[in-house]
Structure formats: structure tokens, C-alpha cells
Amino acid sequence: MKEHLAEIAARIKDMDPVEALKYFAEAYPGQIVFSTSFGWEDQVVTHMIFSNDIAIDVFTLETGRLFPETYYVWNRTLEIYNKPIKAYYPQAEALQEMVNRKGPNSFYESVDNRKECCGIRKLEPLKRALNGNKLWVTGIRSEQSLNRHDMVNLEWDEGNQMIKFHPIFFWSLDEVKEYIRKHNIVYNTLHDKGFPSIGCAPCTRAVREGEDFRAGRWWWEDQSKKECGLHATK
């Protein structure tokens, strides 16, 4: 698969996102998934998949620490499209052991603690969600963070040994918002309150004027490179 990436990229180069999603769904039947956290971008891609009946399974990581607004969008999305979204939860034993040992908010105390929490609540469930698949679709956009400027819309995920496709990678935020307005797509109202990126409630705050897109995520840490590991490129 990895050796054919350039050939595949050339094939989809002139396709719009929906055309590309349909192409991949046919190329990898039963082995393609889309991960959603119910933010602006993910709601756009979900709409593309569900409204066009594209055979791509949609899943989310239920960390147990999501905002009430996120659960509302999740539920409304199920109601609107009448399509399944599979939830992957942390392994109960690992989560209980961490909380019993360090308490419910240990992630504030050190980067290592935060990474441990992300590992249990996100990374391990993600491995299960991706297992057995060949292509992972995401809602990533290039301008979302400096760490993502070096990425491309179709790439090889070495850690998960699979192709990764970002159908709206080159879209601006204005294009995302316009698509949402045009298609009347339900979205997380926290976006209207200064939350461009929405994750777990204890680890996400609104950003201030002039701050980076992801400044509201893990704001107590070094601003230069803050990722939970879901989309690590190395």
C-alpha cells in the first residue's frame, strides 16, 4: 500500500472531497473508517459521508470527559442522519488503576501524566478502532496548527500501518463555516464561544484574541508542540 501512495494521490488529485471519499470507499470496502470528535471539520466530513450514503464506518473516542455540548451534537447527528456512529471507550481496568493511583485530574501535574491519560482515554481505544482497516479518514486541515503544515492530504501512517486521508485538508476555516451554513449542519456551539478546537472538557478552554488555533488545548503546557498523539507523524 505504502509504495502505491504517489499513484493513488495522483488519481484523486482533481477529485472533490465527496468524489475522493466515494473512490476510497470502493477501493477499500469494509476497511475504511472516519474518526469524528464532532467539531466543525468532522461534522462537514460526516455530512459528506452520511448524506451521500458512502460506505465508510464512522467512529468516535468516548473519553468520558467530553463537554455536554459535544454529547448534544453527537445525539443530534444520530437523529438527523439515522446512521450509526460507533463509540470506543477506554479499557475500564487501566482507567480505574490510573485514577485510583493519581486521582481524576493528574494530567494537570505533568506532561507525562497528561500523556498517560491521553494514552488510556484516546490512543489505546484508537488502536482498537483502526484495527483491521486499511484507510483512516480524518477532518484535519493544514492551517489548524504549525505541526500540520508539513503534512499532505494523503499520507502513510507508519505507526498504524495504513493510509490516512484528509478530504478537507486544504480548506480554510471560512470555507468550512460556509459549507456548514449552506447545508444547515448541526455543530458544536462552543465554536461560537471561542473554542476552535474542542477536546476533553478539563483540557480545553476558549482561545484569546491573537492566540494560536490550538492554544486552548492543554494550555498549561509548552505551546510549541501540543498533540495528544492521535495524529503523530513519526
XYZ file of C-alpha atoms in Angstrom:
234
model
C 0.000 0.000 0.000
C 2.725 2.451 1.004
C 4.553 2.017 -2.301
C 1.412 2.952 -4.262
C 0.710 6.172 -2.330
C 2.013 8.536 -5.030
C -0.066 6.735 -7.657
C -3.197 6.991 -5.502
C -2.532 10.668 -4.748
C -2.287 11.409 -8.484
C -5.567 9.565 -9.088
C -7.547 11.665 -6.601
C -5.731 14.950 -7.265
C -8.583 16.555 -9.220
C -11.443 14.983 -7.249
C -13.554 16.974 -4.844
C -13.820 15.567 -1.278
C -17.033 13.619 -1.912
C -15.677 12.069 -5.113
C -12.481 11.078 -3.304
C -14.399 9.563 -0.391
C -16.522 7.536 -2.794
C -13.393 6.373 -4.609
C -11.732 5.187 -1.408
C -14.906 3.514 -0.146
C -14.976 1.446 -3.345
C -11.229 0.795 -3.282
C -11.205 -0.386 0.353
C -14.667 -1.864 1.031
C -15.178 -2.672 4.698
C -11.675 -1.438 5.516
C -12.113 2.332 5.695
C -13.131 4.359 8.746
C -13.655 8.005 9.676
C -12.914 9.331 13.163
C -15.061 12.169 14.473
C -14.825 14.341 17.579
C -17.883 16.333 16.436
C -16.041 19.585 15.738
C -16.681 21.845 12.732
C -14.478 19.893 10.332
C -15.647 16.474 11.442
C -19.290 17.478 11.084
C -18.570 18.544 7.495
C -16.974 15.195 6.636
C -19.705 13.290 8.473
C -22.314 15.123 6.380
C -20.448 14.209 3.195
C -20.363 10.535 4.166
C -23.869 10.169 5.564
C -25.798 12.360 3.120
C -24.209 10.593 0.154
C -24.562 7.094 1.640
C -20.841 6.473 1.291
C -19.808 3.115 2.760
C -17.404 4.427 5.386
C -17.790 3.455 9.032
C -17.801 6.416 11.435
C -16.454 6.146 14.963
C -15.645 8.380 17.923
C -13.495 8.091 21.032
C -15.662 8.392 24.140
C -13.067 9.528 26.676
C -15.606 10.049 29.452
C -14.583 13.695 29.832
C -16.375 15.346 26.895
C -18.355 18.608 27.037
C -22.161 18.455 27.344
C -22.304 20.398 24.060
C -20.335 17.622 22.356
C -22.791 14.980 23.536
C -25.632 17.131 22.206
C -24.052 17.312 18.726
C -23.378 13.576 18.815
C -27.003 12.793 19.622
C -28.433 15.267 17.088
C -26.171 13.825 14.381
C -27.590 10.367 15.052
C -31.131 11.738 14.888
C -30.599 13.741 11.695
C -28.854 11.132 9.566
C -30.129 7.926 11.192
C -26.693 6.382 10.677
C -24.541 4.627 13.284
C -21.515 6.158 14.980
C -19.526 3.563 16.910
C -18.112 4.622 20.276
C -14.806 3.312 21.600
C -14.295 3.605 25.359
C -11.118 3.375 27.473
C -10.333 -0.014 28.963
C -12.003 0.120 32.379
C -9.208 -1.625 34.284
C -6.452 0.694 33.006
C -8.570 3.797 33.604
C -9.539 2.739 37.113
C -5.937 1.937 38.013
C -4.738 5.367 36.858
C -7.489 7.284 38.651
C -7.116 5.245 41.840
C -3.366 5.849 41.813
C -3.226 9.509 40.779
C -6.720 10.960 41.058
C -9.108 12.206 38.342
C -7.092 15.295 37.298
C -3.490 14.069 37.343
C -2.948 15.420 33.819
C -2.501 18.942 35.236
C 0.530 17.860 37.260
C 2.964 16.900 34.487
C 3.276 16.271 30.757
C 3.944 12.599 31.466
C 0.721 12.340 33.441
C -1.215 14.056 30.667
C 0.248 11.724 28.073
C -0.645 8.743 30.239
C -4.243 9.961 30.409
C -4.386 10.551 26.645
C -2.875 7.130 26.100
C -5.566 5.400 28.116
C -8.534 7.504 27.043
C -7.601 8.048 23.371
C -4.636 6.164 21.940
C -5.478 2.646 23.070
C -9.152 2.948 22.003
C -7.976 4.384 18.678
C -5.808 1.321 18.067
C -8.885 -0.852 18.517
C -10.962 1.372 16.224
C -8.369 1.246 13.452
C -7.555 -2.441 13.779
C -8.287 -4.393 10.597
C -8.707 -1.292 8.429
C -6.526 -0.012 5.605
C -7.568 3.631 5.355
C -8.283 6.243 8.015
C -10.237 9.382 7.085
C -9.906 12.484 9.289
C -11.152 16.084 9.384
C -7.662 17.579 9.695
C -6.937 20.898 7.950
C -3.482 22.274 7.207
C -3.965 25.640 8.926
C -5.070 24.141 12.235
C -1.560 24.011 13.685
C 2.064 24.666 12.770
C 2.762 20.977 13.309
C 0.387 20.144 10.464
C 1.821 22.430 7.787
C 4.306 19.725 6.775
C 1.550 17.162 6.277
C -0.231 16.379 2.997
C -3.833 15.369 2.368
C -2.884 11.745 1.639
C -0.143 10.156 3.715
C 1.211 6.933 5.101
C 0.656 6.439 8.832
C 3.715 4.457 9.852
C 2.554 3.865 13.406
C -0.761 2.354 12.334
C 0.495 0.919 9.036
C -2.308 2.395 6.988
C -3.197 5.183 4.556
C -4.532 8.383 6.056
C -6.745 10.750 4.050
C -7.799 14.290 4.978
C -10.545 15.264 2.470
C -10.816 18.936 3.512
C -7.116 19.401 4.259
C -6.790 22.469 2.013
C -9.995 24.183 3.119
C -9.905 27.432 5.057
C -11.996 27.888 8.192
C -14.251 30.256 6.253
C -14.906 27.520 3.693
C -15.783 25.109 6.497
C -18.216 27.585 8.052
C -19.807 28.373 4.684
C -20.334 24.659 3.984
C -21.977 24.261 7.388
C -24.298 27.205 6.718
C -25.139 26.043 3.207
C -26.090 22.538 4.305
C -27.557 23.523 7.686
C -25.233 21.128 9.520
C -25.523 20.841 13.301
C -22.295 21.942 15.018
C -20.873 22.425 18.497
C -21.956 25.818 19.890
C -18.677 26.046 21.815
C -17.170 27.108 18.493
C -19.194 30.328 18.788
C -17.693 30.933 22.233
C -14.028 30.960 21.239
C -13.332 27.217 21.095
C -11.809 26.480 17.643
C -10.578 23.078 18.836
C -12.699 21.018 21.227
C -11.456 18.000 23.141
C -11.965 16.805 26.693
C -13.606 19.401 28.944
C -10.866 19.622 31.604
C -8.192 20.081 28.925
C -9.864 22.638 26.645
C -10.534 26.349 27.071
C -11.511 29.187 24.757
C -8.647 30.939 22.962
C -7.921 34.619 23.364
C -7.539 37.101 20.523
C -4.196 36.618 18.780
C -3.565 33.163 20.216
C -2.764 30.098 18.117
C -5.591 27.814 16.972
C -4.665 25.117 19.481
C -3.721 27.419 22.371
C -6.856 26.308 24.191
C -5.742 22.662 24.282
C -3.548 21.697 27.266
C -2.949 25.434 27.786
C -0.754 24.837 30.851
C 1.925 23.159 28.697
C 4.576 24.389 26.244
C 2.756 25.929 23.284
C 5.276 24.804 20.636
C 4.189 21.175 20.165
C 0.970 20.017 21.756
C -0.633 16.906 20.327
C -2.232 14.009 22.146
C -0.614 11.523 19.771
C -3.654 10.648 17.679
C -2.123 12.277 14.625
C 1.571 11.894 15.322
C 3.536 11.899 12.083
C 6.548 9.969 13.374
